[in-house]
Amino acid sequence: MSHKLISSGVHFMDGDRACAEAALLAGCRFFAGYPITPASEIAEHLSERLPEVGGVFVQMEDEIASIMAVIGAAYTGAKAMTATSGPGFSLMAESVGLAAMTEAPCVIVDVMRGGPSTGQPTMASQGDVLQAKHSSHGDYEIVALAPSFVQECFDLTIEAFNISQRYRVPVMLLMDAILAHLMERVVVPDHEEIVLESVKRPEVSKAEYKPFKADESLVPPMAFFGEGYRFAVTGLTHDENGYPRISPEQHERLVRRLCDKVRKNADKIWEYEVRDVEDAEVLLLAYGSMARAAYDALERLRLMGFKVGMFRPVTLWPFPKGPLVEVARHVEKIVVLEMNLGQIYHVVKEVCPQNEVLLYSKVGGVLPSPRELVSFLEGVLRE
Amino acid sequence: MSSSLPASEEAEENPVVVIKDRCKGCLICVHFCPKHVLERGSEPNAHGYIPVVVKRPEACIRCGKCELLCPDFAIYVKR
Amino acid sequence: MSKWPLDAYLRVERLPTLWCPGCGIGIVVKALIMAIDSAKLDPDKIVLVSGIGCTGRAPGYLKFDSFHATHGRAIPLATGVKLTNPELKVVVISGDGDLFSIGGNHIIHAARRNIDMLVLCVNNFVYGLTGGQVAPTTPTGAKTKTTPLGNLEQPFNLVSIVATAGATFVARWTVIHVPQLKKSIEKALKRRGFSFIEIVAPCPTHFCRANNISPIEALERLQKVSEIKNGLDPREATLDFGSKIVCGEFVDEEREEYTTLIYSLIKERSGKDVRNVVSA
């Protein structure tokens, strides 16, 4: 690997920078983006670093152009990424659907801020979580990862690239305004230890290649433009050749495969962390920056003698329902803590019908103070 | 030799070939041919369109206008 | 078995095309493959990108790598393709509504960057595929499905817009100017920079029928009112379907091309002669 990539060892940096450097280590050599608080620094950092490592950086005229350029780059064989925040992600909605429909591997970073609309450009939220799963119309699946530490902003960016290549899906990294500009210790592993994945390539002849024909893996091998395969791609419902075919049978076949390739592999994609659940009676469930506050509350409550544990989903989509159900079996109540008015809360309610599921919402752009959070949870625990 | 039946596409004396299955009978070639070589046909093709026919092959001057103006890759002057 | 001379470039199993009898899009497609053939380009290195509309269906009939993208967004996708592998020849083929209404922002920036690609814009005066609604190119007064009482708006002069935005090759032809169109396409394919060719092809089904002119009469009108003025300032290149359509190659100049600039910067900063960013 190039000496121009971030050296292995201990570094001190903020989330935006960690994400940018990790992308380069993951093999990202194409970034198209548009300025938006609090994600601009990812673009700024890459505008300098990408040419250094032999990659292309372009600031496009808007977010729609950015994600479209990323899709074009992906189909031409680049590992490609864009980074934005809520308003920009809203603009990208149609294109996310196109990426899913055409199975273009790509990484979309959404550094969440206060919404809706222009909202709070410099404050954090977790308000885009449901939107991440359903930003576009129709049935499709994406994968979304939520880092809670700057180290995870680094690690999960690499993971995002790998997952996107493996399943040919758009993968989102859901950061927030806190992590973006928070400086923390990041340990970069030895480069040789980092496992990188790339799309499966065609094994048949150019004449036999069908761009959307998949085997039992449900993921079609991918040729790139310019290699002589001369294949067609369309956002219309299509057949194995990539030609428009919109019959009811074909549409069902295609849409089910696009969803199944993630759903049937969900248990291989799930990532989560549990703490203190062995004897827990109440389970905290939090992700992203909110998990940091929840971990702190967890410690304090344990010291106060409460039997409380925590489940932290790292993949928000597909939601790690299997592991959660396992853990939730032994608890009575689950308290979902989110920086929104209830998004993952609804998923937990659906997935854990045997539990009483409560919601702690903190909107306003900042994390709850320890006192605020412990006081609320104490109330719940004492019931 | 002129006839109201379409000349066989491969026939020696026929300088212009109509690919019947592609022709949509739009009649652009009929109208723009300077020598009135082509005319509207009467037999529908497999797609329900009525392809044009070569009515007066002997009048063809091989100007290529039909080939140039056809939108359907359905007519060409034999090289 | 009859074979049209350039069948090798067509996905013949998908013919006949879905376009209406008399629609000029097929003529544009033909001019494109004639030019590609004449220029002896490597077909493996050509990438077609299109948007939504009747013209957007063109790549599906051609035997090249292609991407039929979302409405208005062909050009940014094409930008991603070109910047990733500069050795590819990128041609965007789309309609007036796709490129200048919803896609308007993208085309002016691509022209401003002078990124190496050819944009073929078929101007049929309406949104055809959706049934004939008014477009930014619809003549004032014309009847369409959304201007049943006559269009109140003034149409764009497409060549003027792209030229002003910075395009370095700008031309306009109509579908009856096939040899000239082929020649301009070939010239554009052989040069480096943002090239734009508008091709006037009134929609036979929705524009013509709604305005009491037959498709053949429309083509005869094109023949009658068009005049060729190469080198004319595009702002003066009138497009009035009733009285005057000025055709020709209006702009043909050299300016630093975007992909070259990007890769020069990469070479300078990385110390390596990077040819593309396709992952190994």
XYZ file of C-alpha atoms in Angstrom:
742
model
C 0.000 0.000 0.000
C 1.102 3.550 -0.622
C 3.096 5.346 2.013
C 0.763 8.223 1.413
C -2.067 6.475 3.234
C -2.466 7.157 6.935
C 0.242 5.360 8.885
C -0.677 2.560 11.241
C -0.508 3.465 14.910
C -2.189 5.908 17.235
C -3.715 9.094 15.881
C -5.852 11.872 17.310
C -8.490 13.231 15.000
C -12.142 14.080 14.570
C -14.857 11.924 13.016
C -14.906 13.651 9.640
C -11.201 13.208 9.194
C -11.269 9.630 10.465
C -13.950 8.802 7.921
C -11.987 10.430 5.105
C -8.721 8.671 5.939
C -10.460 5.326 6.376
C -12.080 5.695 2.971
C -8.676 6.098 1.379
C -7.399 3.021 3.198
C -10.467 1.131 2.003
C -9.499 1.893 -1.581
C -11.824 4.817 -2.245
C -10.404 6.699 -5.229
C -13.461 8.710 -6.251
C -15.294 11.253 -4.142
C -17.964 13.633 -5.382
C -19.604 15.933 -2.885
C -21.145 19.261 -2.102
C -20.499 21.471 0.915
C -22.872 21.045 3.869
C -22.402 21.508 7.563
C -21.218 19.345 9.378
C -19.866 17.110 6.598
C -17.921 19.634 4.554
C -14.641 18.734 6.190
C -14.813 15.239 4.718
C -14.860 16.797 1.262
C -12.241 19.378 2.182
C -9.885 16.758 3.544
C -10.348 14.496 0.535
C -9.870 17.377 -1.906
C -6.298 17.473 -0.688
C -5.707 13.777 0.029
C -7.271 12.086 -2.985
C -4.898 13.590 -5.555
C -2.020 12.594 -3.241
C -3.017 8.937 -3.279
C -3.952 8.960 -6.965
C -7.679 9.483 -6.686
C -10.279 11.834 -8.112
C -12.024 14.491 -6.058
C -14.736 16.646 -7.536
C -17.066 19.145 -5.959
C -20.256 18.848 -7.982
C -22.953 21.482 -8.431
C -25.325 19.909 -5.921
C -25.915 16.743 -3.937
C -27.911 15.088 -6.681
C -25.018 15.521 -9.089
C -22.677 14.189 -6.404
C -24.451 10.892 -5.842
C -25.040 10.458 -9.576
C -21.324 10.954 -10.251
C -20.609 8.343 -7.563
C -22.922 5.861 -9.303
C -21.259 6.522 -12.652
C -17.852 6.070 -11.049
C -18.921 2.808 -9.415
C -20.059 1.412 -12.745
C -16.742 2.370 -14.264
C -14.901 0.436 -11.536
C -14.020 2.950 -8.838
C -14.691 2.564 -5.128
C -16.727 5.714 -4.725
C -18.180 7.763 -1.890
C -20.090 10.920 -1.125
C -20.735 12.675 2.191
C -23.564 14.944 3.188
C -26.050 15.782 5.930
C -29.848 15.578 6.212
C -30.865 18.178 3.624
C -28.393 16.799 1.100
C -29.454 13.231 1.763
C -33.058 14.244 1.148
C -31.991 15.532 -2.248
C -30.261 12.249 -2.984
C -33.330 10.154 -2.320
C -34.224 9.336 -5.916
C -30.622 8.496 -6.707
C -30.314 6.129 -3.758
C -33.138 4.191 -5.333
C -31.261 4.195 -8.619
C -28.125 2.876 -6.905
C -30.175 0.133 -5.263
C -32.041 -0.719 -8.465
C -28.863 -0.877 -10.553
C -26.871 -2.528 -7.735
C -24.163 0.142 -7.798
C -21.760 -0.344 -4.880
C -21.276 2.981 -3.120
C -20.854 4.574 0.283
C -22.985 7.482 1.421
C -21.988 9.266 4.595
C -24.798 11.175 6.314
C -23.523 13.316 9.169
C -26.874 13.892 10.842
C -27.834 17.301 12.135
C -30.989 18.890 13.542
C -33.929 18.627 11.198
C -36.342 18.720 9.560
C -35.431 21.081 6.732
C -32.553 23.464 7.324
C -32.992 22.810 11.050
C -29.856 23.058 13.171
C -26.848 22.925 10.888
C -24.304 22.668 13.689
C -26.106 20.450 16.178
C -26.580 16.710 16.308
C -29.573 14.474 15.855
C -30.453 10.949 14.893
C -33.356 12.137 12.826
C -32.429 10.499 9.524
C -32.507 6.909 10.709
C -35.846 5.826 9.244
C -35.149 7.927 6.192
C -31.896 6.036 5.673
C -33.864 2.846 5.164
C -36.642 4.343 3.078
C -35.279 7.499 1.460
C -36.397 6.383 -1.989
C -39.717 5.100 -3.244
C -40.340 1.406 -3.757
C -39.010 -1.759 -2.150
C -35.249 -2.079 -1.844
C -32.658 -2.594 0.896
C -29.626 -0.636 1.980
C -27.216 -1.213 4.823
C -26.645 1.495 7.436
C -23.909 1.624 10.070
C -23.893 3.910 13.110
C -20.558 4.677 14.739
C -20.509 5.747 18.392
C -16.813 6.659 18.630
C -14.355 8.327 16.314
C -12.551 4.975 16.156
C -15.761 3.529 14.734
C -16.051 6.399 12.254
C -12.774 4.994 10.999
C -13.459 1.242 11.245
C -17.015 1.358 9.986
C -16.100 3.391 6.901
C -13.875 0.520 5.801
C -16.656 -1.893 6.699
C -19.093 0.168 4.635
C -16.957 -0.174 1.538
C -16.599 -3.902 2.058
C -20.317 -4.477 2.529
C -21.172 -2.353 -0.499
C -18.792 -4.365 -2.674
C -19.943 -7.697 -1.297
C -23.638 -7.149 -1.880
C -23.598 -4.430 -4.524
C -25.750 -2.141 -2.370
C -25.526 1.479 -1.261
C -24.158 1.507 2.290
C -24.723 4.433 4.594
C -22.545 5.633 7.398
C -24.812 7.479 9.834
C -22.572 9.820 11.774
C -23.749 12.959 13.539
C -22.563 16.498 14.198
C -21.017 15.514 17.534
C -18.810 12.759 16.159
C -17.944 14.803 13.102
C -15.999 17.373 15.087
C -15.144 15.453 18.236
C -11.484 14.583 18.506
C -10.621 11.173 19.872
C -7.933 8.569 19.749
C -7.960 6.434 16.616
C -5.794 3.358 16.265
C -5.016 2.543 12.662
C -4.136 -1.149 12.247
C -1.221 -2.466 10.198
C -2.253 -2.004 6.606
C -1.655 -5.671 5.790
C -4.150 -6.658 8.465
C -6.959 -4.703 6.900
C -9.232 -6.946 4.865
C -10.654 -5.292 1.782
C -13.387 -6.736 -0.390
C -14.190 -6.068 -4.027
C -17.137 -6.967 -6.215
C -17.238 -10.439 -7.646
C -16.138 -10.242 -11.285
C -17.604 -12.113 -14.227
C -16.319 -15.606 -14.876
C -18.067 -16.125 -18.201
C -17.046 -14.834 -21.604
C -17.973 -11.327 -22.695
C -20.493 -12.719 -25.139
C -22.204 -14.782 -22.446
C -22.196 -12.144 -19.733
C -25.579 -11.054 -18.456
C -25.159 -8.072 -16.142
C -28.065 -8.902 -13.826
C -27.935 -12.649 -13.728
C -27.219 -13.871 -10.221
C -26.465 -17.273 -8.736
C -27.547 -18.450 -5.267
C -25.617 -15.592 -3.729
C -28.259 -13.303 -5.286
C -25.483 -10.855 -6.208
C -24.635 -10.606 -9.923
C -20.931 -10.521 -10.833
C -20.003 -7.023 -11.949
C -18.261 -5.954 -15.132
C -17.163 -2.349 -15.543
C -17.733 0.018 -18.431
C -14.919 -0.011 -20.931
C -13.883 -3.651 -20.514
C -15.655 -4.863 -23.620
C -18.721 -6.429 -22.049
C -20.940 -3.823 -23.695
C -23.774 -4.194 -21.275
C -26.845 -2.065 -20.653
C -28.039 -0.703 -17.318
C -31.362 0.955 -16.615
C -33.365 2.188 -13.642
C -36.454 0.661 -15.229
C -37.431 -2.795 -14.051
C -35.180 -4.979 -16.161
C -34.249 -8.506 -17.110
C -30.918 -10.288 -16.758
C -29.626 -8.507 -19.860
C -30.317 -5.116 -18.367
C -33.072 -4.464 -20.911
C -36.303 -2.875 -19.700
C -38.862 -5.511 -18.907
C -41.679 -4.373 -16.696
C -43.997 -7.366 -16.608
C -45.529 -8.244 -13.219
C -43.512 -11.471 -13.025
C -40.219 -9.822 -13.866
C -40.793 -6.961 -11.472
C -41.560 -9.281 -8.595
C -38.552 -11.427 -9.405
C -36.203 -8.448 -9.523
C -37.479 -6.588 -6.484
C -37.502 -9.704 -4.334
C -33.920 -10.484 -5.305
C -32.792 -6.921 -4.548
C -34.304 -7.183 -1.097
C -33.400 -10.807 -0.435
C -29.715 -10.299 -1.117
C -29.607 -8.200 2.064
C -32.446 -9.780 4.049
C -31.239 -13.337 3.587
C -27.735 -12.305 4.596
C -28.811 -10.079 7.455
C -27.292 -12.303 10.098
C -23.917 -12.036 8.382
C -24.182 -8.261 8.246
C -25.479 -7.557 11.783
C -23.140 -5.880 14.200
C -23.969 -4.925 17.744
C -22.484 -4.663 21.212
C -23.932 -5.794 24.536
C -22.854 -4.806 27.979
C -23.973 -5.974 31.428
C -26.893 -7.991 30.097
C -26.349 -11.238 32.001
C -28.493 -10.244 34.965
C -30.218 -7.202 33.547
C -33.881 -6.547 34.209
C -34.017 -3.441 32.096
C -32.230 -3.055 28.798
C -31.055 0.237 27.416
C -30.928 0.432 23.651
C -28.980 3.262 22.080
C -26.745 3.850 19.049
C -24.472 6.527 17.661
C -23.564 9.389 19.964
C -26.508 8.712 22.235
C -24.885 5.400 23.150
C -22.023 7.338 24.715
C -24.448 8.997 27.130
C -26.236 5.696 27.653
C -23.001 3.907 28.548
C -22.263 6.596 31.097
C -25.745 6.263 32.587
C -25.363 2.487 32.599
C -22.237 2.738 34.749
C -23.832 5.154 37.170
C -26.997 3.102 37.505
C -25.031 -0.083 38.140
C -23.119 1.697 40.892
C -26.482 2.663 42.336
C -27.378 -1.038 42.371
C -29.747 -1.213 39.435
C -29.690 -4.300 37.234
C -29.521 -2.598 33.909
C -27.765 -3.615 30.714
C -27.308 -2.201 27.244
C -27.715 -3.306 23.664
C -26.046 -1.103 21.069
C -26.932 -1.798 17.452
C -23.986 -0.886 15.227
C -25.794 -1.860 12.043
C -29.068 0.019 12.137
C -30.176 -1.561 8.878
C -30.614 -4.445 8.672
C -31.595 -4.076 12.278
C -30.014 -6.834 14.414
C -33.325 -8.209 15.563
C -32.122 -11.788 16.119
C -29.506 -10.857 18.711
C -31.821 -8.313 20.304
C -34.633 -10.814 20.731
C -32.161 -13.189 22.387
C -31.065 -10.582 24.888
C -34.543 -9.156 25.406
C -35.863 -12.582 26.346
C -34.376 -12.160 29.805
C -35.438 -8.585 30.477
C -38.727 -6.971 31.243
C -38.351 -3.492 29.899
C -36.396 -1.993 27.047
C -35.703 1.720 27.028
C -34.839 3.046 23.624
C -32.814 6.239 23.797
C -32.687 8.331 20.639
C -31.913 11.835 19.498
C -35.214 11.945 17.646
C -38.880 11.555 18.516
C -38.842 7.792 18.065
C -37.455 5.967 15.037
C -35.618 2.791 16.011
C -38.127 2.724 18.880
C -40.804 1.475 16.500
C -38.582 -1.300 15.194
C -37.790 -2.455 18.706
C -41.483 -2.452 19.584
C -42.242 -4.575 16.568
C -39.381 -6.962 17.159
C -39.875 -7.374 20.931
C -43.627 -7.673 21.451
C -43.075 -9.524 24.747
C -41.273 -6.577 26.269
C -42.479 -3.247 27.513
C -40.678 -0.783 25.258
C -40.218 2.790 26.405
C -38.797 5.787 24.588
C -36.442 8.462 25.793
C -36.256 11.222 23.211
C -33.644 13.943 23.301
C -34.155 16.422 20.531
C -32.544 19.857 20.600
C -29.160 18.978 19.240
C -27.206 18.000 22.339
C -26.790 14.855 24.386
C -28.596 14.630 27.712
C -26.538 15.466 30.760
C -25.706 12.551 33.084
C -28.098 13.928 35.686
C -30.943 14.255 33.214
C -30.510 10.769 31.836
C -29.944 8.993 35.139
C -32.903 10.766 36.682
C -35.179 9.633 33.857
C -33.928 6.068 33.932
C -34.087 5.880 37.682
C -37.755 6.720 37.340
C -38.230 3.874 34.921
C -36.230 1.418 36.995
C -38.087 2.160 40.168
C -41.525 1.475 38.663
C -39.719 -4.148 -65.034
C -42.340 -2.520 -62.859
C -44.923 -4.405 -60.861
C -47.356 -3.746 -58.047
C -45.921 -6.665 -56.125
C -42.843 -5.981 -53.957
C -39.679 -6.949 -55.779
C -37.774 -9.734 -54.051
C -35.238 -8.097 -51.765
C -32.341 -10.046 -53.077
C -33.275 -9.723 -56.750
C -30.465 -8.521 -58.986
C -32.382 -5.643 -60.487
C -33.483 -4.303 -57.095
C -31.028 -1.638 -55.926
C -32.774 -0.858 -52.663
C -33.695 -3.313 -49.906
C -36.589 -2.898 -47.513
C -36.225 -4.884 -44.295
C -39.909 -5.588 -43.903
C -39.845 -6.607 -40.237
C -38.322 -3.299 -39.200
C -40.324 -0.943 -41.379
C -43.118 0.944 -39.625
C -44.649 2.338 -42.792
C -43.930 5.928 -41.773
C -43.597 6.812 -45.477
C -40.680 9.227 -45.009
C -38.726 7.363 -47.677
C -41.711 7.354 -50.009
C -42.086 11.114 -49.722
C -38.449 12.052 -49.938
C -37.392 9.718 -52.727
C -36.767 12.034 -55.704
C -37.687 9.352 -58.193
C -40.813 7.865 -56.607
C -39.237 4.455 -56.386
C -41.100 3.453 -53.234
C -44.729 3.343 -52.296
C -46.923 2.429 -49.399
C -47.371 -1.342 -49.141
C -50.495 -3.339 -48.438
C -49.384 -6.358 -46.452
C -48.864 -5.956 -42.700
C -45.698 -7.365 -41.190
C -45.477 -9.455 -38.010
C -45.710 -6.310 -35.876
C -48.813 -4.986 -37.547
C -47.056 -2.235 -39.490
C -47.453 -2.010 -43.253
C -43.953 -1.829 -44.729
C -43.237 0.133 -47.897
C -42.475 -1.621 -51.151
C -40.060 -0.989 -53.981
C -42.466 -0.047 -56.768
C -40.105 1.244 -59.461
C -36.649 -0.212 -58.905
C -35.541 0.801 -62.398
C -36.033 4.474 -61.544
C -33.699 4.360 -58.550
C -30.645 6.585 -58.879
C -29.085 5.261 -55.659
C -29.035 8.723 -54.096
C -29.330 7.109 -50.668
C -31.919 9.557 -49.352
C -34.167 6.720 -48.236
C -31.342 5.104 -46.327
C -30.324 8.428 -44.771
C -33.815 9.436 -43.679
C -35.211 6.113 -42.485
C -35.574 6.180 -38.677
C -35.761 2.420 -38.363
C -32.654 0.935 -40.002
C -35.140 -0.610 -42.410
C -33.988 0.403 -45.857
C -30.648 0.632 -47.596
C -29.113 0.937 -50.993
C -27.159 -2.133 -51.948
C -23.451 -1.428 -51.923
C -31.419 -12.512 -44.575
C -31.336 -8.745 -44.912
C -28.716 -6.981 -42.925
C -28.617 -3.257 -42.679
C -25.003 -2.121 -43.244
C -24.270 -1.022 -39.677
C -26.239 -3.769 -37.913
C -23.089 -4.703 -35.983
C -23.723 -1.683 -33.744
C -27.355 -2.534 -33.071
C -29.029 -4.883 -30.643
C -31.034 -6.204 -33.581
C -33.000 -8.652 -31.451
C -34.694 -5.647 -29.838
C -35.937 -4.101 -33.104
C -38.295 -2.601 -34.176
C -37.718 0.377 -31.905
C -40.468 1.653 -29.638
C -40.497 5.070 -31.321
C -43.519 6.123 -33.312
C -43.506 5.804 -37.087
C -41.881 8.945 -38.433
C -40.107 9.905 -35.197
C -36.684 11.373 -35.882
C -34.881 9.816 -32.916
C -33.989 6.764 -34.985
C -32.361 9.077 -37.519
C -30.216 10.628 -34.800
C -29.211 7.193 -33.555
C -28.264 6.264 -37.077
C -26.147 9.389 -37.525
C -24.372 8.523 -34.291
C -23.403 5.033 -35.381
C -22.440 6.274 -38.840
C -20.092 8.737 -37.160
C -18.666 6.155 -34.766
C -18.063 3.805 -37.671
C -16.506 6.511 -39.815
C -14.249 7.668 -36.987
C -13.188 4.059 -36.413
C -13.663 4.345 -32.683
C -13.189 1.284 -30.501
C -16.741 0.272 -29.623
C -15.525 -1.237 -26.342
C -14.505 2.191 -25.144
C -17.764 3.980 -25.837
C -20.234 4.604 -23.010
C -23.698 5.989 -23.691
C -25.636 7.680 -20.929
C -29.221 8.783 -21.256
C -32.032 10.210 -19.189
C -35.755 9.695 -19.192
C -37.800 10.346 -22.280
C -38.183 8.889 -25.711
C -34.608 9.747 -26.638
C -33.465 8.175 -23.381
C -34.407 4.781 -24.768
C -31.788 5.026 -27.511
C -28.872 3.314 -25.730
C -30.987 0.219 -25.249
C -30.832 -0.388 -28.985
C -27.086 0.086 -29.333
C -24.347 -2.403 -28.639
C -22.239 -0.292 -26.312
C -21.900 -0.033 -22.542
C -24.785 2.147 -21.479
C -26.607 3.589 -18.503
C -30.226 4.702 -18.757
C -30.266 7.019 -15.735
C -32.935 9.023 -13.923
C -34.654 12.106 -15.302
C -32.241 14.963 -15.831
C -29.288 13.228 -14.267
C -27.454 11.664 -17.191
C -24.766 14.320 -17.286
C -23.531 14.028 -13.688
C -23.492 10.247 -14.028
C -21.539 10.621 -17.261
C -19.145 12.924 -15.382
C -18.489 10.145 -12.877
C -17.812 7.709 -15.710
C -15.426 10.007 -17.558
C -13.485 11.106 -14.492
C -13.037 7.500 -13.401
C -11.720 6.318 -16.748
C -10.679 9.163 -19.052
C -9.921 6.689 -21.826
C -13.629 6.091 -22.334
C -15.566 8.048 -24.930
C -18.705 9.277 -23.183
C -21.791 10.275 -25.156
C -24.917 11.560 -23.483
C -28.034 11.186 -25.616
C -31.215 12.635 -24.217
C -34.134 14.952 -24.852
C -34.730 18.664 -24.459
C -36.867 18.349 -21.324
C -34.485 15.929 -19.641
C -31.396 18.010 -20.385
C -32.733 21.540 -19.990
C -35.666 21.446 -17.639
C -34.968 19.088 -14.764
C -31.397 18.639 -15.959
C -30.705 22.296 -16.650
C -28.392 22.827 -13.711
C -26.216 19.882 -14.653
C -25.664 20.780 -18.277
C -24.541 24.314 -17.559
C -21.960 23.126 -15.043
C -20.640 20.394 -17.304
C -20.285 23.016 -20.042
C -18.599 25.377 -17.602
C -16.077 22.673 -16.707
C -15.583 21.845 -20.365
C -15.528 18.178 -19.412
C -14.831 15.885 -22.359
C -18.138 14.444 -23.450
C -20.572 14.754 -26.321
C -24.145 15.644 -25.525
C -26.715 14.906 -28.229
C -29.950 16.693 -27.428
C -32.983 15.699 -29.435
C -35.387 18.610 -29.359
C -38.922 17.438 -30.109
C -40.678 20.482 -28.629
C -42.594 18.497 -25.981
C -42.360 15.858 -23.283
C -43.163 12.998 -25.602
C -42.964 9.837 -23.564
C -45.368 11.108 -20.940
C -47.926 12.023 -23.590
C -47.074 15.461 -24.952
C -46.883 18.048 -22.188
C -45.302 21.456 -22.670
C -41.524 21.692 -22.546
C -39.071 24.585 -22.232
C -38.618 24.323 -25.992
C -42.269 24.353 -26.996
C -42.984 27.215 -29.422
C -45.091 30.056 -28.005
C -48.739 29.499 -28.748
C -48.423 25.813 -29.466
C -50.997 23.398 -28.124
C -49.821 20.637 -25.818
C -51.508 18.486 -23.194
C -50.677 21.024 -20.472
C -51.155 24.073 -22.667
C -54.455 23.174 -24.278
C -55.154 26.854 -24.862
C -51.748 27.604 -26.290
C -48.290 27.891 -24.693
C -47.839 31.199 -22.870
C -44.109 30.785 -22.419
C -41.135 31.554 -24.572
C -38.851 28.668 -25.515
C -35.146 28.416 -24.696
C -32.457 28.813 -27.288
C -30.523 25.679 -26.302
C -27.357 26.360 -28.274
C -27.119 29.815 -26.789
C -27.373 28.494 -23.234
C -24.642 25.889 -23.533
C -22.368 28.222 -25.440
C -22.736 30.901 -22.793
C -22.106 28.321 -20.086
C -18.785 27.457 -21.706
C -19.270 24.605 -24.176
C -16.433 24.515 -26.700
C -18.297 22.823 -29.554
C -21.893 23.785 -30.248
C -23.988 22.841 -33.240
C -27.589 22.521 -34.298
C -29.058 20.383 -37.068
C -32.431 18.922 -37.827
C -33.241 15.305 -38.598
C -33.307 16.033 -42.293
C -29.670 17.188 -42.181
C -28.293 13.678 -41.815
C -24.914 14.025 -43.573
C -24.180 17.287 -41.750
C -25.235 15.802 -38.429
C -23.032 12.783 -38.956
C -20.113 15.036 -39.799
C -20.580 17.192 -36.702
C -20.891 14.128 -34.487
C -17.702 12.724 -35.942
C -15.908 16.006 -35.360
C -17.168 16.097 -31.779
C -16.089 12.508 -31.136
C -12.598 13.261 -32.327
C -12.077 16.338 -30.183
C -11.617 16.882 -26.445
C -13.982 19.114 -24.546
C -17.666 19.615 -23.903
C -19.492 19.198 -27.211
C -23.178 19.851 -27.666
C -25.342 19.136 -30.672
C -29.028 19.994 -30.731
C -31.088 18.047 -33.236
C -34.555 19.338 -34.071
C -37.029 16.471 -34.466
C -40.638 17.545 -33.872
C -42.594 14.813 -32.103
C -44.823 13.310 -34.815
C -47.442 12.054 -32.421
C -47.859 14.739 -29.776
C -46.467 17.948 -31.154
C -47.474 17.547 -34.773
C -50.928 16.112 -34.228
C -51.833 18.692 -31.589
C -50.772 21.491 -33.890
C -52.420 20.310 -37.089
C -49.384 19.306 -39.036
C -48.611 15.802 -40.259
C -45.230 14.230 -39.471
C -44.201 14.349 -43.104
C -45.320 17.987 -43.378
C -43.220 18.729 -40.295
C -40.129 17.326 -41.982
C -40.926 19.271 -45.134
C -41.259 22.372 -42.963
C -37.804 21.688 -41.491
C -36.440 21.507 -44.986
C -38.191 24.727 -45.966
C -37.354 26.969 -43.003
C -33.870 25.795 -42.128
C -30.789 27.664 -43.180
C -27.146 26.963 -42.478
C -24.949 29.617 -40.896
C -21.723 28.092 -39.625
C -19.843 30.266 -37.168
C -22.879 32.350 -36.257
C -23.104 33.654 -32.693
C -25.402 31.080 -31.087
C -27.416 33.819 -29.418
C -28.516 34.803 -32.895
C -29.272 31.247 -33.997
C -33.020 31.557 -34.278
C -35.195 28.512 -33.797
C -38.684 29.306 -34.950
C -40.511 26.268 -36.242
C -42.881 28.535 -38.123
C -40.386 30.613 -40.015
C -36.684 30.089 -39.458
C -34.394 27.432 -38.039
C -30.746 28.340 -38.175
C -28.481 25.294 -38.296
C -24.738 24.885 -38.379
C -21.632 24.530 -36.263
C -21.642 27.697 -34.201
C -18.811 27.199 -31.745
C -15.636 25.213 -32.190
C -12.855 26.354 -29.913
C -10.162 25.033 -27.660
C -10.107 25.435 -23.905
C -8.516 23.476 -21.083
C -10.492 20.315 -20.576
C -11.561 19.272 -17.115
C -10.464 15.628 -17.036
C -7.007 16.642 -18.212
C -6.774 19.230 -15.456
C -7.866 16.744 -12.788
C -5.357 14.130 -13.871
C -2.537 16.682 -14.155
C -3.210 17.597 -10.565
C -3.182 13.933 -9.571
C 0.123 13.410 -11.328
C 1.620 16.443 -9.654
C 0.450 15.507 -6.172
C 0.933 11.750 -6.256
C 4.073 11.695 -8.353
C 2.502 8.926 -10.446
C 1.157 8.903 -13.986
C -2.330 7.772 -13.041
C -4.452 6.854 -16.060
C -7.723 6.088 -14.330
C -9.104 5.307 -10.878
C -10.556 1.905 -11.696
C -9.835 -0.297 -8.698
C -7.444 -3.111 -9.402
